[in-house]
XYZ file of N, CA and C in Angstrom:
252
model
N 124.315 85.308 118.845
C 123.578 86.805 119.367
C 122.238 86.355 118.791
N 121.269 87.491 118.759
C 119.963 86.809 118.927
C 119.288 88.287 118.311
N 118.435 88.281 117.079
C 118.346 89.028 116.569
C 116.737 90.042 116.892
N 116.270 91.049 117.233
C 115.448 91.751 117.647
C 114.194 91.546 116.348
N 113.542 90.746 116.675
C 112.414 90.444 115.069
C 112.241 91.249 114.623
N 110.887 92.274 115.469
C 110.371 93.170 115.409
C 111.212 94.185 114.199
N 112.367 94.722 115.009
C 113.357 95.604 114.462
C 114.120 95.115 112.915
N 113.870 94.292 112.758
C 114.245 92.889 111.631
C 113.541 93.045 110.675
N 112.482 92.926 110.841
C 110.926 93.104 109.917
C 110.976 94.955 109.599
N 110.702 95.344 110.588
C 110.507 96.716 109.694
C 112.266 97.569 109.235
N 113.258 96.509 109.208
C 114.098 97.421 108.593
C 113.670 96.900 106.659
N 113.191 95.327 107.146
C 113.146 94.189 105.978
C 112.253 95.616 105.038
N 110.910 96.202 105.583
C 109.859 96.733 105.151
C 110.549 97.562 104.390
N 111.006 98.872 105.531
C 111.682 99.991 104.869
C 112.207 99.872 103.702
N 113.027 98.754 103.673
C 114.174 98.568 102.767
C 113.881 98.263 101.146
N 112.233 97.252 101.635
C 112.017 97.223 100.470
C 110.915 97.836 99.699
N 110.287 98.829 100.761
C 109.545 100.395 100.225
C 110.375 101.187 99.296
N 111.536 101.133 100.361
C 112.852 102.218 98.776
C 113.236 101.544 97.697
N 113.622 99.918 97.439
C 113.661 99.626 96.555
C 112.955 99.547 95.815
N 111.477 99.506 95.833
C 110.417 99.840 95.156
C 109.935 101.462 94.483
N 110.791 102.178 95.089
C 110.648 103.592 94.964
C 111.037 103.888 93.563
N 112.366 103.159 94.012
C 113.910 103.806 92.720
C 113.483 102.629 92.089
N 112.997 101.600 91.967
C 112.235 100.556 90.924
C 111.456 101.399 90.166
N 110.264 102.069 90.500
C 109.244 102.687 89.746
C 109.855 103.919 89.127
N 111.054 104.787 90.471
C 111.531 105.982 89.664
C 112.194 105.264 88.192
N 113.271 104.201 88.034
C 113.782 103.989 86.577
C 112.707 103.514 85.838
N 111.817 102.658 86.286
C 110.878 102.739 85.026
C 110.161 103.876 84.962
N 109.829 104.190 85.196
C 109.355 106.416 84.741
C 110.244 106.980 83.710
N 111.802 107.074 84.433
C 113.136 107.051 83.712
C 113.274 106.937 82.220
N 112.899 105.204 82.350
C 114.534 104.649 81.258
C 112.935 102.851 81.075
N 112.303 102.831 80.895
C 110.649 102.444 80.694
C 111.777 100.769 80.007
N 112.286 101.375 78.547
C 112.715 100.314 77.436
C 114.107 99.597 78.140
N 114.598 100.317 78.788
C 116.038 99.607 79.256
C 115.362 98.488 80.891
N 114.653 98.851 81.503
C 114.023 98.498 82.716
C 112.719 97.383 81.914
N 111.728 97.089 81.012
C 111.398 96.279 80.368
C 112.202 95.151 79.677
N 113.449 95.680 79.337
C 114.820 94.689 78.765
C 114.983 93.882 79.468
N 115.548 94.562 80.887
C 116.133 93.859 82.129
C 115.325 92.733 82.660
N 113.844 93.551 82.822
C 113.174 92.403 83.138
C 112.235 91.572 82.702
N 112.588 91.430 81.475
C 112.447 90.127 80.707
C 113.833 89.510 81.010
N 114.876 89.920 80.785
C 115.955 88.987 80.820
C 115.532 88.245 82.508
N 115.250 88.719 83.484
C 115.202 88.363 84.792
C 114.509 87.732 84.384
N 113.492 87.241 84.159
C 112.458 85.791 84.085
C 112.289 85.489 82.864
N 113.339 85.191 82.154
C 114.205 84.048 81.295
C 112.683 84.916 80.243
N 112.086 85.822 79.660
C 110.708 85.680 78.762
C 111.179 86.895 77.876
N 110.513 87.095 76.879
C 110.448 88.237 75.659
C 108.898 88.657 76.088
N 109.375 89.789 77.106
C 107.800 90.720 77.249
C 108.316 91.807 76.613
N 109.258 92.208 75.840
C 108.961 93.676 74.577
C 107.444 94.279 74.277
N 106.923 93.301 73.501
C 105.879 93.793 73.478
C 104.898 94.139 74.402
N 105.074 93.777 75.506
C 103.974 94.083 76.615
C 104.877 95.898 76.851
N 103.571 96.913 77.510
C 104.752 97.996 78.041
C 103.891 98.136 79.463
N 104.559 98.892 80.143
C 104.086 99.634 81.823
C 103.054 100.122 81.647
N 102.340 100.228 82.880
C 101.092 100.923 83.198
C 101.457 101.343 84.687
N 102.042 102.318 84.666
C 102.285 103.033 85.785
C 101.462 104.396 86.266
N 101.277 104.257 87.565
C 100.294 105.291 88.329
C 100.867 105.682 89.398
N 100.073 106.374 90.076
C 100.640 106.561 91.091
C 100.224 106.030 92.363
N 99.314 105.398 92.260
C 98.100 104.690 92.804
C 98.595 103.787 93.091
N 98.434 102.821 91.163
C 99.655 101.580 91.492
C 101.263 101.398 92.722
N 101.913 102.405 91.985
C 103.101 102.601 93.008
C 102.933 102.298 94.151
N 101.906 103.232 94.873
C 101.626 103.035 96.208
C 101.247 101.612 96.701
N 100.465 101.146 96.084
C 99.791 99.916 96.560
C 100.422 98.991 95.937
N 101.126 98.820 95.403
C 102.817 97.845 95.059
C 103.930 97.993 96.313
N 103.690 99.068 96.597
C 104.923 99.561 97.509
C 104.690 99.133 98.842
N 103.245 99.713 99.499
C 102.442 99.120 100.797
C 102.871 97.213 100.590
N 102.135 96.904 99.977
C 102.282 95.284 99.641
C 103.680 94.898 99.269
N 104.460 95.467 99.128
C 105.647 94.611 99.323
C 106.795 94.697 100.770
N 106.121 95.719 100.851
C 106.677 96.568 102.791
C 105.927 95.425 103.663
N 104.709 95.209 103.233
C 104.233 94.325 104.121
C 104.799 92.508 104.260
N 104.918 92.086 103.160
C 105.167 90.957 102.946
C 106.355 90.836 103.102
N 107.482 92.146 102.801
C 109.043 91.945 103.335
C 109.093 91.655 104.924
N 108.481 92.466 105.686
C 108.412 92.754 106.563
C 108.173 91.572 108.133
N 107.127 91.156 107.112
C 106.468 89.959 107.772
C 107.982 88.706 107.576
N 108.222 88.526 106.123
C 109.208 87.500 106.369
C 110.417 87.837 106.435
N 111.023 88.998 106.894
C 112.086 89.321 107.973
C 111.651 89.356 109.887
N 110.732 89.786 109.965
C 110.366 89.150 111.262
C 110.172 87.783 111.043
N 109.967 86.655 110.191
C 110.011 85.787 110.266
C 111.577 84.676 110.127
N 112.216 85.394 109.637
C 113.482 84.864 109.552
C 114.198 85.554 111.316
N 113.639 85.945 111.402
C 114.627 86.784 112.712
C 114.258 85.635 113.486
N 112.995 85.698 113.609
C 112.678 84.372 114.476
C 112.710 82.904 114.380
N 112.950 82.568 113.076
C 113.601 81.068 113.103
C 114.991 81.149 113.899
N 115.476 82.555 113.214
C 117.546 82.510 113.642
C 117.797 82.053 115.022
N 116.496 83.238 115.467
C 116.661 83.299 117.316
C 116.109 81.756 117.608
N 115.484 80.930 117.103
C 115.212 79.956 117.634
C 116.303 78.830 117.557
N 117.167 79.186 116.316
C 118.208 77.721 116.064
C 119.446 78.384 116.570
N 119.725 79.552 117.157
C 120.688 79.861 117.764
C 120.681 79.628 119.637
């Protein structure tokens, strides 16, 4: 079975954009919990840091993650298709 690399890349980009928006929403609603969780995920104590969330930052981060995820999704599908 071959994957359509462009469609897979677009699906990855959209998935990451949605995940980014959900994560940003969690940071807005539960900043303390998300800070603790982020520190646990990084194996660091970042509890003294704070979130600096802006609409512009959320938008730029979403676009950046979507572009990177789209390219990686396309690359994964392209490599997969070469291996099949």
